[in-house]
PDB file of C-alpha atoms in Angstrom:
ATOM      1  CA  VAL A   1     -92.852 -57.916  -1.770  1.00 76.00           C
ATOM      2  CA  VAL A   2     -91.750 -56.317   1.447  1.00 88.00           C
ATOM      3  CA  LEU A   3     -89.649 -58.718   3.819  1.00 89.00           C
ATOM      4  CA  LYS A   4     -89.132 -58.363   6.928  1.00 93.00           C
ATOM      5  CA  PRO A   5     -87.122 -55.952   8.933  1.00 93.00           C
ATOM      6  CA  SER A   6     -85.135 -58.816   9.837  1.00 90.00           C
ATOM      7  CA  ILE A   7     -84.790 -60.248   6.835  1.00 92.00           C
ATOM      8  CA  ALA A   8     -83.779 -57.258   5.503  1.00 93.00           C
ATOM      9  CA  LYS A   9     -81.668 -56.875   7.608  1.00 92.00           C
ATOM     10  CA  VAL A  10     -78.965 -60.146   6.819  1.00 89.00           C
ATOM     11  CA  ASN A  11     -79.376 -59.967   2.984  1.00 92.00           C
ATOM     12  CA  ALA A  12     -78.176 -56.219   3.469  1.00 93.00           C
ATOM     13  CA  PHE A  13     -75.405 -57.421   5.530  1.00 89.00           C
ATOM     14  CA  PHE A  14     -74.578 -60.042   3.156  1.00 89.00           C
ATOM     15  CA  LEU A  15     -74.879 -57.872   0.244  1.00 92.00           C
ATOM     16  CA  LEU A  16     -72.948 -55.466   1.513  1.00 91.00           C
ATOM     17  CA  GLN A  17     -69.928 -58.064   3.342  1.00 86.00           C
ATOM     18  CA  THR A  18     -69.807 -59.453  -1.115  1.00 87.00           C
ATOM     19  CA  ALA A  19     -69.746 -56.389  -2.610  1.00 89.00           C
ATOM     20  CA  MET A  20     -66.575 -56.049   0.305  1.00 87.00           C
ATOM     21  CA  CYS A  21     -64.682 -58.526  -1.063  1.00 84.00           C
ATOM     22  CA  VAL A  22     -61.386 -58.700  -3.184  1.00 85.00           C
ATOM     23  CA  SER A  23     -61.864 -61.460  -5.619  1.00 86.00           C
ATOM     24  CA  ILE A  24     -57.944 -61.843  -7.457  1.00 90.00           C
ATOM     25  CA  GLY A  25     -59.066 -64.936  -8.908  1.00 88.00           C
ATOM     26  CA  GLY A  26     -58.532 -64.346 -12.273  1.00 90.00           C
ATOM     27  CA  ALA A  27     -55.062 -62.618 -11.293  1.00 93.00           C
ATOM     28  CA  ALA A  28     -54.172 -66.048  -9.648  1.00 92.00           C
ATOM     29  CA  PHE A  29     -55.223 -67.957 -13.143  1.00 93.00           C
ATOM     30  CA  TYR A  30     -52.051 -65.691 -15.154  1.00 94.00           C
ATOM     31  CA  PHE A  31     -49.713 -65.407 -12.588  1.00 94.00           C
ATOM     32  CA  TYR A  32     -49.432 -69.248 -11.616  1.00 94.00           C
ATOM     33  CA  THR A  33     -49.915 -69.901 -15.254  1.00 94.00           C
ATOM     34  CA  ASP A  34     -47.389 -67.301 -17.092  1.00 94.00           C
ATOM     35  CA  THR A  35     -45.369 -68.847 -19.771  1.00 94.00           C
ATOM     36  CA  PRO A  36     -41.412 -67.809 -18.607  1.00 94.00           C
ATOM     37  CA  GLU A  37     -41.342 -65.624 -20.852  1.00 95.00           C
ATOM     38  CA  GLU A  38     -43.917 -63.565 -19.658  1.00 93.00           C
ATOM     39  CA  TYR A  39     -42.499 -63.377 -16.171  1.00 92.00           C
ATOM     40  CA  PRO A  40     -39.543 -64.941 -15.366  1.00 93.00           C
ATOM     41  CA  GLU A  41     -40.278 -65.413 -10.969  1.00 93.00           C
ATOM     42  CA  GLY A  42     -43.455 -67.133 -11.844  1.00 90.00           C
ATOM     43  CA  PRO A  43     -44.572 -70.678 -10.822  1.00 94.00           C
ATOM     44  CA  HIS A  44     -45.037 -71.742 -14.888  1.00 94.00           C
ATOM     45  CA  PHE A  45     -48.006 -74.056 -14.027  1.00 94.00           C
ATOM     46  CA  SER A  46     -49.971 -75.710 -16.816  1.00 94.00           C
ATOM     47  CA  ILE A  47     -53.364 -74.832 -17.266  1.00 94.00           C
ATOM     48  CA  VAL A  48     -54.394 -77.834 -16.608  1.00 95.00           C
ATOM     49  CA  PHE A  49     -52.248 -78.651 -13.965  1.00 94.00           C
ATOM     50  CA  TYR A  50     -53.583 -75.060 -12.208  1.00 94.00           C
ATOM     51  CA  SER A  51     -56.961 -75.358 -12.996  1.00 92.00           C
ATOM     52  CA  SER A  52     -56.810 -79.864 -11.634  1.00 95.00           C
ATOM     53  CA  GLY A  53     -54.519 -78.987  -8.896  1.00 92.00           C
ATOM     54  CA  MET A  54     -56.739 -76.063  -7.636  1.00 91.00           C
ATOM     55  CA  GLY A  55     -60.534 -77.868  -8.400  1.00 92.00           C
ATOM     56  CA  LEU A  56     -59.190 -81.201  -5.878  1.00 96.00           C
ATOM     57  CA  ALA A  57     -57.438 -78.807  -3.363  1.00 95.00           C
ATOM     58  CA  GLY A  58     -61.074 -76.558  -2.708  1.00 93.00           C
ATOM     59  CA  ILE A  59     -62.871 -80.267  -2.899  1.00 97.00           C
ATOM     60  CA  VAL A  60     -60.016 -81.592  -0.017  1.00 98.00           C
ATOM     61  CA  CYS A  61     -60.380 -77.898   1.648  1.00 95.00           C
ATOM     62  CA  ALA A  62     -64.583 -77.983   1.739  1.00 96.00           C
ATOM     63  CA  ILE A  63     -64.367 -81.496   3.246  1.00 98.00           C
ATOM     64  CA  ILE A  64     -61.897 -80.841   5.526  1.00 97.00           C
ATOM     65  CA  GLY A  65     -64.654 -77.780   6.665  1.00 91.00           C
ATOM     66  CA  LEU A  66     -67.475 -80.297   7.000  1.00 94.00           C
ATOM     67  CA  TYR A  67     -65.721 -82.219   9.668  1.00 96.00           C
ATOM     68  CA  LEU A  68     -64.780 -79.350  11.722  1.00 92.00           C
ATOM     69  CA  TYR A  69     -68.008 -77.754  11.519  1.00 91.00           C
ATOM     70  CA  GLN A  70     -69.551 -81.606  12.054  1.00 94.00           C
ATOM     71  CA  ARG A  71     -67.129 -81.189  15.200  1.00 94.00           C
ATOM     72  CA  TYR A  72     -66.807 -78.524  16.810  1.00 89.00           C
ATOM     73  CA  ALA A  73     -69.385 -76.179  15.020  1.00 87.00           C
ATOM     74  CA  VAL A  74     -72.441 -77.632  14.538  1.00 88.00           C
ATOM     75  CA  ARG A  75     -74.078 -77.323  18.829  1.00 91.00           C
ATOM     76  CA  LEU A  76     -73.429 -73.131  18.533  1.00 90.00           C
ATOM     77  CA  SER A  77     -76.168 -70.758  18.049  1.00 92.00           C
ATOM     78  CA  TYR A  78     -76.607 -69.327  14.263  1.00 87.00           C
ATOM     79  CA  ARG A  79     -75.807 -65.470  15.007  1.00 88.00           C
ATOM     80  CA  THR A  80     -72.106 -66.910  16.864  1.00 91.00           C
ATOM     81  CA  THR A  81     -71.104 -69.408  13.590  1.00 88.00           C
ATOM     82  CA  LEU A  82     -72.015 -66.630  10.999  1.00 86.00           C
ATOM     83  CA  PHE A  83     -69.885 -65.067  13.219  1.00 88.00           C
ATOM     84  CA  ALA A  84     -67.191 -66.375  13.058  1.00 88.00           C
ATOM     85  CA  PHE A  85     -67.370 -67.559   9.411  1.00 85.00           C
ATOM     86  CA  SER A  86     -67.714 -64.608   8.195  1.00 84.00           C
ATOM     87  CA  LEU A  87     -64.257 -63.214  10.435  1.00 86.00           C
ATOM     88  CA  LEU A  88     -62.514 -66.544   9.369  1.00 83.00           C
ATOM     89  CA  TRP A  89     -63.897 -65.739   5.644  1.00 79.00           C
ATOM     90  CA  THR A  90     -62.379 -62.334   5.849  1.00 76.00           C
ATOM     91  CA  VAL A  91     -58.770 -62.869   7.206  1.00 75.00           C
TER      92      VAL A  91
END
């Protein structure tokens, strides 16, 4: 299957953008849940609190993001929206 060049370029962009993104989720989990013996200066959250707290924070942020998109970005062109949210994602 051969893609149109415009679609192939967008796919290549998303592939490169995702490949260049550094993920620290695993390291953050251990940082937040280490015991005082493992890392004395850490926050020492329980695994249940960290998992449920991060999930709840993610849901709240998603709802806020949906509201802000519907309020301000729904009238923007696809190109402007893609550029703005890609820029926000990298920050």
